[in-house]
Coordinates of C-alpha atoms and ligand atoms in Angstrom, one line a residue:
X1 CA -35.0 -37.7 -53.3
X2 CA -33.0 -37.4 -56.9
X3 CA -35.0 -36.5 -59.6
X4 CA -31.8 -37.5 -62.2
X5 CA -29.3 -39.6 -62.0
X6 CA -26.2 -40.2 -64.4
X7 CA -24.6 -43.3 -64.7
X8 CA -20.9 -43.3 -65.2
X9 CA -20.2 -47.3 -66.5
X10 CA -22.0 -49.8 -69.2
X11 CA -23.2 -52.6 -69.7
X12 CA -25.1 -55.2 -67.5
X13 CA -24.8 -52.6 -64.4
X14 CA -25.5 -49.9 -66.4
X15 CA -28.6 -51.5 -67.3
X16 CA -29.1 -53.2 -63.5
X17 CA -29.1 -49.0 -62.3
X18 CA -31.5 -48.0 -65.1
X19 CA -33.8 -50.2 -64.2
X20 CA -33.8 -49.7 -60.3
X21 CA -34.1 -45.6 -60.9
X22 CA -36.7 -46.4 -63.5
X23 CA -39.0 -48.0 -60.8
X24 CA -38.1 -45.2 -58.4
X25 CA -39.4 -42.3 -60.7
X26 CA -36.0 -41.2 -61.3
X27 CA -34.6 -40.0 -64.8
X28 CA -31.3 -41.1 -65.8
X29 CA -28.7 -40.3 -68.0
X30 CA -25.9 -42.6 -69.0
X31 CA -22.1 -42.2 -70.4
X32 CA -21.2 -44.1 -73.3
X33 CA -18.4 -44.6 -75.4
X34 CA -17.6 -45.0 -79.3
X35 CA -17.6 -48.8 -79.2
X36 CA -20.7 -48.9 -77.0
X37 CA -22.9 -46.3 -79.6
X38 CA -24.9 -49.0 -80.2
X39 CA -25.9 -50.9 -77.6
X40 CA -29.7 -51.2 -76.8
X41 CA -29.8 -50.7 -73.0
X42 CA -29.0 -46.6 -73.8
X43 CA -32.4 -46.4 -75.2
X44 CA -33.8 -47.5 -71.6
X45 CA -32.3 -44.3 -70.1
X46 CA -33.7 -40.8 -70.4
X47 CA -30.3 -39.4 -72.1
X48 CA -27.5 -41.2 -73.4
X49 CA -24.2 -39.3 -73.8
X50 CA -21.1 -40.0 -75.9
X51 CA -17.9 -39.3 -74.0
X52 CA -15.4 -40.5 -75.9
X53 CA -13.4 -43.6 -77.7
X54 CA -13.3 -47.2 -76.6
X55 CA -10.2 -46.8 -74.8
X56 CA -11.3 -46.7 -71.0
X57 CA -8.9 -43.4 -70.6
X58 CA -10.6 -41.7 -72.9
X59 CA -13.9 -42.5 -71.4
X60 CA -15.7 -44.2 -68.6
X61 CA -12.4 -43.4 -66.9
X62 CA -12.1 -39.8 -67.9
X63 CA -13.5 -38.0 -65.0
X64 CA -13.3 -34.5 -66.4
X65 CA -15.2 -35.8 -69.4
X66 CA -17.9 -37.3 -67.0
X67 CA -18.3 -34.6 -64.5
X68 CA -19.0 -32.7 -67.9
X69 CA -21.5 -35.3 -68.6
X70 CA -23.0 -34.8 -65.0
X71 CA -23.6 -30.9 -65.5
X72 CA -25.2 -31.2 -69.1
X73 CA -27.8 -33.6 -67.9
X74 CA -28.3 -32.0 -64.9
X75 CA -28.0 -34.3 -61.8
X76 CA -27.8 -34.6 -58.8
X77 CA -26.1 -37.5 -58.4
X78 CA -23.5 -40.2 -60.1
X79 CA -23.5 -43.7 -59.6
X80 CA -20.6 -45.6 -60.6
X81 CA -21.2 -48.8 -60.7
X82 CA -18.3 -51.3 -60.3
X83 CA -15.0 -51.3 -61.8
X84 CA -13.8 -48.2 -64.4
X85 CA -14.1 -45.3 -60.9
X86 CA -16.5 -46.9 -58.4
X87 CA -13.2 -47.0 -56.1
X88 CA -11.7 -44.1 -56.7
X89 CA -11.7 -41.8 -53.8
X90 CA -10.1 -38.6 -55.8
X91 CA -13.5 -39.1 -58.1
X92 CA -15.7 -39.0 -55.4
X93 CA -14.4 -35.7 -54.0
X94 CA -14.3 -34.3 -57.0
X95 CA -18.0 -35.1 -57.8
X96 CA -19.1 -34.0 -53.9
X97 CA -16.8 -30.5 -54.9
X98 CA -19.0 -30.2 -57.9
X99 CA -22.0 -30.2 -56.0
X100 CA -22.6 -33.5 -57.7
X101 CA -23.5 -37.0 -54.7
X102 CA -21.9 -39.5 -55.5
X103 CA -23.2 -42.9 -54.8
X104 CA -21.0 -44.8 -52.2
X105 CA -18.8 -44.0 -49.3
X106 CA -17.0 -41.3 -48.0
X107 CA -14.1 -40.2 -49.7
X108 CA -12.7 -41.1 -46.6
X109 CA -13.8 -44.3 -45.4
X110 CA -13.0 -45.1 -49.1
X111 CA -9.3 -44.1 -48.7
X112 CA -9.2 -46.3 -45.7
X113 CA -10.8 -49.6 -46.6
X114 CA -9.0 -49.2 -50.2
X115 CA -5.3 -49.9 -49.6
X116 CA -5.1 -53.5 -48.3
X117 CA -2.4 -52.5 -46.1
X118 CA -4.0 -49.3 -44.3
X119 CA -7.1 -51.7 -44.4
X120 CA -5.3 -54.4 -42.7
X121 CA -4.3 -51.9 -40.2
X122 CA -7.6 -51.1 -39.3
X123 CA -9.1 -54.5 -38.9
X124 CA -5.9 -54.7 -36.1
X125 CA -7.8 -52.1 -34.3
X126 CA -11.3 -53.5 -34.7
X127 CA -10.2 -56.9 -34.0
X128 CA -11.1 -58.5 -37.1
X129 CA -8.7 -61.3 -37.5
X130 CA -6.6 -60.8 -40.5
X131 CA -3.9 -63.4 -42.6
X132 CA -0.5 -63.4 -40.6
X133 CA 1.8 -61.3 -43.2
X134 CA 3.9 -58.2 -43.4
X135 CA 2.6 -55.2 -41.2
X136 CA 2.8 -52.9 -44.0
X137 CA 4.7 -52.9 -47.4
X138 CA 7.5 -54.9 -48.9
X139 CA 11.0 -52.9 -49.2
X140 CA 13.5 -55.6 -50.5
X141 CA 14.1 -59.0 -50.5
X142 CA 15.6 -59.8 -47.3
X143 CA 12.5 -58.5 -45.5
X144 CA 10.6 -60.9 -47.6
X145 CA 12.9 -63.5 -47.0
X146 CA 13.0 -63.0 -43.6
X147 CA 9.3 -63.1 -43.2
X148 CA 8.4 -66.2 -44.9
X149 CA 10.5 -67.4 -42.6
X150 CA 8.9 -66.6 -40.2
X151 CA 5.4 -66.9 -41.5
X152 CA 6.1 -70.0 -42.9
X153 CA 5.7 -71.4 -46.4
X154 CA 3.1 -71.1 -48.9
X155 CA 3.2 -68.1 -48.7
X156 CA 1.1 -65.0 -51.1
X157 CA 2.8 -62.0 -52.9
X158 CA -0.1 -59.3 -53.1
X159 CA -0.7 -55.6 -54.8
X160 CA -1.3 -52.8 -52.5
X161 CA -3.4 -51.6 -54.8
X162 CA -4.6 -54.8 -56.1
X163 CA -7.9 -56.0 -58.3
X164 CA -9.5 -58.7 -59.9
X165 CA -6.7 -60.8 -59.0
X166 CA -3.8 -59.4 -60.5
X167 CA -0.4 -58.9 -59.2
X168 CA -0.7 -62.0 -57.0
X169 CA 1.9 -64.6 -56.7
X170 CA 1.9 -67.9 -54.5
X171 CA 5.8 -68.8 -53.4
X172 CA 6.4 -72.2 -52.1
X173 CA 10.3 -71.7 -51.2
X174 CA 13.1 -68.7 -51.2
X175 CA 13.6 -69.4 -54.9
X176 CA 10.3 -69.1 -55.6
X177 CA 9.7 -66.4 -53.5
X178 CA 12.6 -64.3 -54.5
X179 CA 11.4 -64.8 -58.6
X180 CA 7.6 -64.2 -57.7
X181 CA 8.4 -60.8 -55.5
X182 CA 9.9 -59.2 -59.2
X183 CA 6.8 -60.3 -61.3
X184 CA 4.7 -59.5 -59.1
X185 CA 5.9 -55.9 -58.7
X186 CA 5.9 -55.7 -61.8
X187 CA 2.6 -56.2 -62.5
X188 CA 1.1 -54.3 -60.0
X189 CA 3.4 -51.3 -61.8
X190 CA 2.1 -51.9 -65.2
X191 CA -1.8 -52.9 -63.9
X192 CA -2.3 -49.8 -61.1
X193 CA 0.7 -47.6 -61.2
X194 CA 2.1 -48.8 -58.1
X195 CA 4.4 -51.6 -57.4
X196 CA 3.9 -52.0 -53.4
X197 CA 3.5 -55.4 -52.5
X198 CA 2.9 -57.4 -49.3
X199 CA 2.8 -60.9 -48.1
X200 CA 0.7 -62.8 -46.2
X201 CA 0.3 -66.7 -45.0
X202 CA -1.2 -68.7 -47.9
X203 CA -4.4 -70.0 -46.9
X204 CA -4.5 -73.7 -48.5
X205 CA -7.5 -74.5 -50.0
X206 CA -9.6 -71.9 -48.0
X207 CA -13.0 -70.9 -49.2
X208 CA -13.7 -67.0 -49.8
X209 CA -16.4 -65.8 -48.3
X210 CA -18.3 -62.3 -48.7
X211 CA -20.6 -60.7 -46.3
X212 CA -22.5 -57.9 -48.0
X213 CA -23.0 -54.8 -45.6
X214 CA -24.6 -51.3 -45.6
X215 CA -24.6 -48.2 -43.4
X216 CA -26.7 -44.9 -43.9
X217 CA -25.5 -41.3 -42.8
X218 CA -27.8 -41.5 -39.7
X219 CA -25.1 -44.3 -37.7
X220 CA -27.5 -47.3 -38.7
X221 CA -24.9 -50.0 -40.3
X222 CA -26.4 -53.6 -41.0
X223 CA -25.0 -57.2 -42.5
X224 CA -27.2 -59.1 -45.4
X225 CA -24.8 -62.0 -44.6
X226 CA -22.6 -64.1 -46.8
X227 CA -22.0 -65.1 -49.7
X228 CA -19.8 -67.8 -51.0
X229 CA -17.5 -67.2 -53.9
X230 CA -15.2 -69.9 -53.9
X231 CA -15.3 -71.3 -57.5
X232 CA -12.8 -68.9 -58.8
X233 CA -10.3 -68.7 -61.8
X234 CA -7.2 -67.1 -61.6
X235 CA -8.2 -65.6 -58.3
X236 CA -11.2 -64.7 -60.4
X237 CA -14.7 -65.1 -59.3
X238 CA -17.3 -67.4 -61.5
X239 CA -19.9 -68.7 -59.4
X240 CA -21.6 -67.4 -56.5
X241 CA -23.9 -68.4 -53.6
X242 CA -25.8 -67.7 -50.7
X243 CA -26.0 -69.5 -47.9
X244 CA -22.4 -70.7 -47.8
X245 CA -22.5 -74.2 -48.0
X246 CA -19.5 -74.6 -45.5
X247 CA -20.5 -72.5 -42.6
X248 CA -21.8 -73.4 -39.0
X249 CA -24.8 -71.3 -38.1
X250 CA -22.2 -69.9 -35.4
X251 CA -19.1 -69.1 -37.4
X252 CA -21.8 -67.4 -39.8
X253 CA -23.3 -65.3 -37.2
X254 CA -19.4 -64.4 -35.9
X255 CA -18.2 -63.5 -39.5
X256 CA -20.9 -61.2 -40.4
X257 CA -20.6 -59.3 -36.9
X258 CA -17.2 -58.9 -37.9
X259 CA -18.0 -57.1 -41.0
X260 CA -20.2 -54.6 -39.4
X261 CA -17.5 -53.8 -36.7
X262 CA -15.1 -53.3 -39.4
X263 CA -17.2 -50.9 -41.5
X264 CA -18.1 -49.0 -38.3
X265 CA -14.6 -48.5 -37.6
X266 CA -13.7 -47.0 -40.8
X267 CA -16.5 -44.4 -40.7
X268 CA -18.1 -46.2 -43.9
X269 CA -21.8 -45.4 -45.7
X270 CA -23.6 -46.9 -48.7
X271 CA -23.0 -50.6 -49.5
X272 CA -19.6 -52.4 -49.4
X273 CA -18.7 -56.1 -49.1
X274 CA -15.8 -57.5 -46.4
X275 CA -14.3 -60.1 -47.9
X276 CA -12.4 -63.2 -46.0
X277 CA -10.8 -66.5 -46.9
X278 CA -12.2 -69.5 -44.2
X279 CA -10.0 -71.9 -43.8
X280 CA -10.7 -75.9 -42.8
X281 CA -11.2 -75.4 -39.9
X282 CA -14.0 -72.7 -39.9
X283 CA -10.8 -69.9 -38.7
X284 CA -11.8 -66.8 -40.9
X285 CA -9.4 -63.8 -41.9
X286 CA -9.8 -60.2 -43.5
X287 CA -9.1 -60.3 -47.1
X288 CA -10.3 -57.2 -47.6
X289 CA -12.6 -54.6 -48.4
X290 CA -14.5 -53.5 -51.6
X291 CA -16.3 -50.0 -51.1
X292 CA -18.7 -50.7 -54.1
X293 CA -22.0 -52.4 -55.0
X294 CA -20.4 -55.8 -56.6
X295 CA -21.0 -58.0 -59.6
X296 CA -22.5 -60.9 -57.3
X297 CA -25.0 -58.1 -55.1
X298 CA -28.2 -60.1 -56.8
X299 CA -27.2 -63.6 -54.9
X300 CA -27.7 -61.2 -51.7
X301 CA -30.6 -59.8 -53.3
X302 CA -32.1 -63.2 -53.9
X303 CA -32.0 -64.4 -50.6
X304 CA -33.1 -61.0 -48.5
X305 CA -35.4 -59.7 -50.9
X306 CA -33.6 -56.5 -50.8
X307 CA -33.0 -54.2 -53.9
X308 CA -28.9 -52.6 -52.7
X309 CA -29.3 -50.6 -55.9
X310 CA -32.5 -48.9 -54.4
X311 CA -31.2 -48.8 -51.0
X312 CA -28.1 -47.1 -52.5
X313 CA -29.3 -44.4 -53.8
X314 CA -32.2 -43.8 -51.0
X315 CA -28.6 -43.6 -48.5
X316 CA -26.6 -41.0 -51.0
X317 CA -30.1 -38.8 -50.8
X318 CA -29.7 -38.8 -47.2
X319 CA -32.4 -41.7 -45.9
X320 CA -31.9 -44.1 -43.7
X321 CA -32.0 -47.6 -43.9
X322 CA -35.4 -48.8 -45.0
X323 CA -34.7 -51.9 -42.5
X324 CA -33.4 -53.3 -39.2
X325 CA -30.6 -56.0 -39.0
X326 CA -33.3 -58.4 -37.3
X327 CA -35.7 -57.6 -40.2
X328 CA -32.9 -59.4 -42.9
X329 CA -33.4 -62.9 -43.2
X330 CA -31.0 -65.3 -45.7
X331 CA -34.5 -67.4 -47.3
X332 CA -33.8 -70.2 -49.6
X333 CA -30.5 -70.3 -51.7
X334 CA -29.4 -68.4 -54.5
X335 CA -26.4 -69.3 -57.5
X336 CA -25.6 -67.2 -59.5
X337 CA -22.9 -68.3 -62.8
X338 CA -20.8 -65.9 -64.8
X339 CA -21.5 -65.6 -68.3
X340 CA -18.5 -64.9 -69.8
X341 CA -17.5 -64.5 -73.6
X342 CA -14.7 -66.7 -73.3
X343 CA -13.7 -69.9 -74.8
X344 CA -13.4 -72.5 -72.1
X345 CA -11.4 -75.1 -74.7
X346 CA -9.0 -72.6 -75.9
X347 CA -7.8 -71.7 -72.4
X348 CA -10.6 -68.8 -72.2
X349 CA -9.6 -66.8 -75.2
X350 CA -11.9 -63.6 -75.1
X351 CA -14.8 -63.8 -77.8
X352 CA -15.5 -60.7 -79.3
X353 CA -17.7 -60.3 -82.2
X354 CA -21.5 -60.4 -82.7
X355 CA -24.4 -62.4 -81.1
X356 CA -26.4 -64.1 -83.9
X357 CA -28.8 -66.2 -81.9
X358 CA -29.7 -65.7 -78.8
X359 CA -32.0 -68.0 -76.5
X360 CA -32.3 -66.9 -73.0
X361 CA -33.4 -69.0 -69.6
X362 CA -36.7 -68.5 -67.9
X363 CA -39.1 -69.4 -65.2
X364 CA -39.8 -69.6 -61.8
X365 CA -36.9 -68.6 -59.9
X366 CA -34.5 -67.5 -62.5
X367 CA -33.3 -64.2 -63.5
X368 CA -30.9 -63.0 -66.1
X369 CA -29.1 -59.7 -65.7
X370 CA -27.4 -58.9 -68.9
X371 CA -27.5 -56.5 -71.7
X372 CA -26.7 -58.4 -74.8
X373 CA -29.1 -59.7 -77.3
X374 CA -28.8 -61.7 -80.8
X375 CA -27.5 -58.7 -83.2
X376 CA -25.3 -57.1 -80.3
X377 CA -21.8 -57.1 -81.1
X378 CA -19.4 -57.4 -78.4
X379 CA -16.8 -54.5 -78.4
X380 CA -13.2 -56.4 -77.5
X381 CA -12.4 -53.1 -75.1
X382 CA -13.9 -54.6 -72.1
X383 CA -14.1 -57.3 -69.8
X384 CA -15.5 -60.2 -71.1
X385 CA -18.7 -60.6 -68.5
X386 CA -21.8 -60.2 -70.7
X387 CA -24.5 -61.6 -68.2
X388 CA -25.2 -62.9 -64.7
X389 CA -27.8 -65.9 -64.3
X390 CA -29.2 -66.5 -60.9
X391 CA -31.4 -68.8 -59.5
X392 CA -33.2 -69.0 -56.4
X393 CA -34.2 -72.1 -54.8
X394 CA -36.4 -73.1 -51.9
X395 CA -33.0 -75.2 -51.0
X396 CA -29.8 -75.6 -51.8
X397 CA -30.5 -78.8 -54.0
X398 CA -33.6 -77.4 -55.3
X399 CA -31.7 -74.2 -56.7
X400 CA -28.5 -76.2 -58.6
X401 CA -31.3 -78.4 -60.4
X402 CA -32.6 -75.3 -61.8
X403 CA -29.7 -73.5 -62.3
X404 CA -28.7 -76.4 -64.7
X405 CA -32.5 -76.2 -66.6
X406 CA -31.8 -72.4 -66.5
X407 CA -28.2 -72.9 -68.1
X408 CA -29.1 -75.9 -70.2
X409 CA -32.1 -73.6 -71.6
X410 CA -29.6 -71.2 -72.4
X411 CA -28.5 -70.7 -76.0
X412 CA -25.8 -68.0 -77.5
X413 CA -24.1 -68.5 -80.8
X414 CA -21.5 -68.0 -82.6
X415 CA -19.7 -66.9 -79.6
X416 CA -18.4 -68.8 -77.2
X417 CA -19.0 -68.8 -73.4
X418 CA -18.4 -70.3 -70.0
X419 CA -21.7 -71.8 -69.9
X420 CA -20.1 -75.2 -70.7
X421 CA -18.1 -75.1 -67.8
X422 CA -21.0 -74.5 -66.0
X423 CA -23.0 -77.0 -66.8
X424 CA -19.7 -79.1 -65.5
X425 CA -19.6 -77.7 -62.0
X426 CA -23.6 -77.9 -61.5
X427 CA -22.3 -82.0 -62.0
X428 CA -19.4 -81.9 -60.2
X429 CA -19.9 -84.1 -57.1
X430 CA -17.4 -82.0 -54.8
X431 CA -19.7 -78.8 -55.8
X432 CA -22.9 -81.1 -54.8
X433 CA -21.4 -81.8 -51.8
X434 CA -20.6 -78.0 -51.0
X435 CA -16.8 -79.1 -51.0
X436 CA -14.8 -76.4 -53.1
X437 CA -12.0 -74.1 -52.1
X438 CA -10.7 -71.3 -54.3
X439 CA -8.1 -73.4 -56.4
X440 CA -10.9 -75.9 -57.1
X441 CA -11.5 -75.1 -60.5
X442 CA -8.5 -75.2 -61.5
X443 CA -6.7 -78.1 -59.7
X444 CA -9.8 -80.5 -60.5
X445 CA -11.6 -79.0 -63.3
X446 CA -9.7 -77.9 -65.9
X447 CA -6.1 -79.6 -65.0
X448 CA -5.0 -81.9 -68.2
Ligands
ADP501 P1 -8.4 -58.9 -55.6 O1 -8.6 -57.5 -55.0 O2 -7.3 -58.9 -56.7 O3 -9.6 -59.6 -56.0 P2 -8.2 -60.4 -53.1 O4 -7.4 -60.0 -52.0 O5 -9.7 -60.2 -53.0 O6 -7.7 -59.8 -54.5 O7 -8.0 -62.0 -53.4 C1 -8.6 -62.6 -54.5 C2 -8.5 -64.1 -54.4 O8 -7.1 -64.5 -54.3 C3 -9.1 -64.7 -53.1 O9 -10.5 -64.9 -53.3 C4 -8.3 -66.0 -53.0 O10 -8.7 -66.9 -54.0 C5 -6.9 -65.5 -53.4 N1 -6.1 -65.1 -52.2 C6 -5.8 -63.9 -51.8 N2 -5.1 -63.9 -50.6 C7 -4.9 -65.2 -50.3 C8 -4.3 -65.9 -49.2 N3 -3.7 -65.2 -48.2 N4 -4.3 -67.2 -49.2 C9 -5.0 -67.9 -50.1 N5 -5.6 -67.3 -51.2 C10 -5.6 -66.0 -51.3

């Protein structure tokens, strides 16, 4: 096993991977930057090492300046986190040329799963149903023209190299299509470098749904089922849970057999997450593949009992899975809500500044994964996530009714946050009733 680990990202996952290697016996050493200096959670670590100014180039995504890092505090290994370069295959290689593991796949299997179009390609092969669209990338707009067409509208105008929901545009029409195809290169140029864009059939009011899987280097590669993240904004996630609410036991069973075969197929290790849209009808296709441990991983964690941090690293040091796909079981029902700095009223307008009071939930079943507390100013560098809540519940009723005590509990001023909005959705009959899709929040919640 590792005897030091450095962590190359901040905040609440920063924290989330002290805290796992802490109970392991293993030291750690984490990178921060300028605008991070003083933030509490670097005193939890072993070492804490400055690599540079606020600006994400100049630090947690400045690989020279982290492999650096890495060979001053002497470890053996990198984790990454999510985000900043947990998906960046060059970084991998170069850590795994430095003699350096890092934690997560295969440059390889990384390459493979990360472009949505190779990745679509690859779900062909393992027969993973995937959205009817474009076979590969987007040249001009006839093609697209010609597609939709054929496809059929609404149609979706995605990034090749896309994230957090950018460089996405729904088209209802050829006028709409033709004026989303420019923006939406556009943005993909100016968010990843990379303007190739695809389309696919627009999946009305589908649900997305997550299945969490893992592989080790000895063949072994398991599910820890779904998770449902439906309650999005702006293609962005903001509440998660486990069970979905909207699955047969049957479609459940298929859809997470589907991930494994998929990850098998692309020669993946370490954890990952296969993402799909379901539609009405229960029909599920690929969305696509995130070769990372992600923000939501403690709903999974909730409901299996299994720490995917722990398991992460026990996979990069060469051990094989600590469990057997018949050994995971989904028990109870776990929420988890997005704590965001945002203003909800003022159309979520980040909030930085500092935290003067600070009241956080507790008791049975809740836990709070966050790095902020009253005196911590938020740096306006980052994104604006500056805590998770989850709640586990013996049922799916049991766990919303604390979730609300948990949020209602929950006290953090002056800044603004989306607890508010929270609060809303834990009332929201549709939500009760497990009836959401991914444009939910915005069609019923916050349209004027
Ligand atoms: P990103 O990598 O930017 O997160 P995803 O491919 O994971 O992009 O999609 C994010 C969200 O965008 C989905 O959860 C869903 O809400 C919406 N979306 C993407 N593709 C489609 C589609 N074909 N039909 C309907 N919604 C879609």
């Amino acid at each position: 096993m590792f005897t030091k680990i450095l962590i190359a990202n901040r905040g609440e996952i920063a924290l989330r991977i002290i805290r796992a290697c802490r109970e392991m016996g293993i030291q750690t050493a984490v990178v921060y930057s300028t605008a991070d200096r003083d933030a509490a959670y670097l005193t939890f670590a072993d070492q804490a090492i400055c690599i540079g100014e606020a600006s994400p180039a100049e630090s947690y995504l400045n690989i020279p300046r982290i492999i650096s890092a890495a060979e001053v505090a002497d470890v053996q290994a990198i984790h990454p986190g999510y985000g900043f370069l947990a998906e960046n295959a060059h970084f991998a290689e170069v850590c795994r040329s430095c003699k350096i593991e890092f934690i997560g796949p295969p440059a390889s299997a990384m390459a493979a799963v990360g472009d949505k179009v190779e990745c679509k390609r690859l779900a062909k092969r393992a027969k993973v149903p995937t959205v009817p669209g474009s076979e590969g990338a987007i040249d001009d707009e006839k093609m697209a023209l010609k597609l939709a067409e054929q496809i059929g509208y609404p149609i979706i105008i995605k990034a090749a190299a896309g994230g957090g929901g950018r460089g996405m545009r729904v088209a209802h029409n050829d006028v709409s299509l033709r004026a989303g195809l420019k923006s939406a290169q556009l943005e993909a140029e100016n968010a990843f470098k990379n303007s190739t864009v695809y389309i696919e059939k627009y999946v009305e009011q589908g649900r997305h749904v997550e299945v969490q899987i893992i592989a080790d280097s000895h063949g072994n590669a398991v599910h820890l089922w779904e998770r449902d993240c439906s309650l999005q904004r702006r293609h962005q996630k903001l509440v998660e849970e486990s069970p979905s609410p909207a699955l047969s036991p049957q479609v459940r069973e298929e859809l997470c057999t589907a991930a494994v075969r998929l990850i098998k197929a692309a020669g993946y290790q370490n954890a990952g997450t296969v993402e799909f849209l379901v539609d009405q009808n229960q029909k599920y296709y690929l969305l696509e593949v995130n070769a990372r441990i992600q923000v939501e991983h403690p709903v999974t964690e909730t409901v299996t009992g299994i720490d995917l941090i722990k398991e992460q690293i026990r996979i990069a040091a060469g051990l094989p899975l600590s469990f057997k796909q018949k050994d995971i079981k989904q028990i109870g029902h776990a929420i988890e809500c997005r704590i965001n700095a945002e203003d909800p009223a003022r159309n979520f307008a980040p909030q930085p500044g500092t935290i003067q009071e600070l009241r956080v939930p507790g008791g049975p079943g809740v836990r709070l994964d966050s790095h902020v507390y009253a005196g911590y100013r938020i740096p306006p560098n980052y994104d604006s996530m500056i805590g998770k809540l989850i709640v586990h519940g013996a049922t799916r009723t049991e766990a919303i009714a604390r979730m609300k005590r948990a949020l209602s509990e929950f006290h953090i001023s002056p800044i603004r946050t989306t607890i508010p909005l929270h609060l809303q959705i834990m009332d929201n009959q549709n939500f009760l009733a497990g009836k959401v899709d991914t444009g939910f929040i915005e069609r019923v919640l916050l349209a004027k």
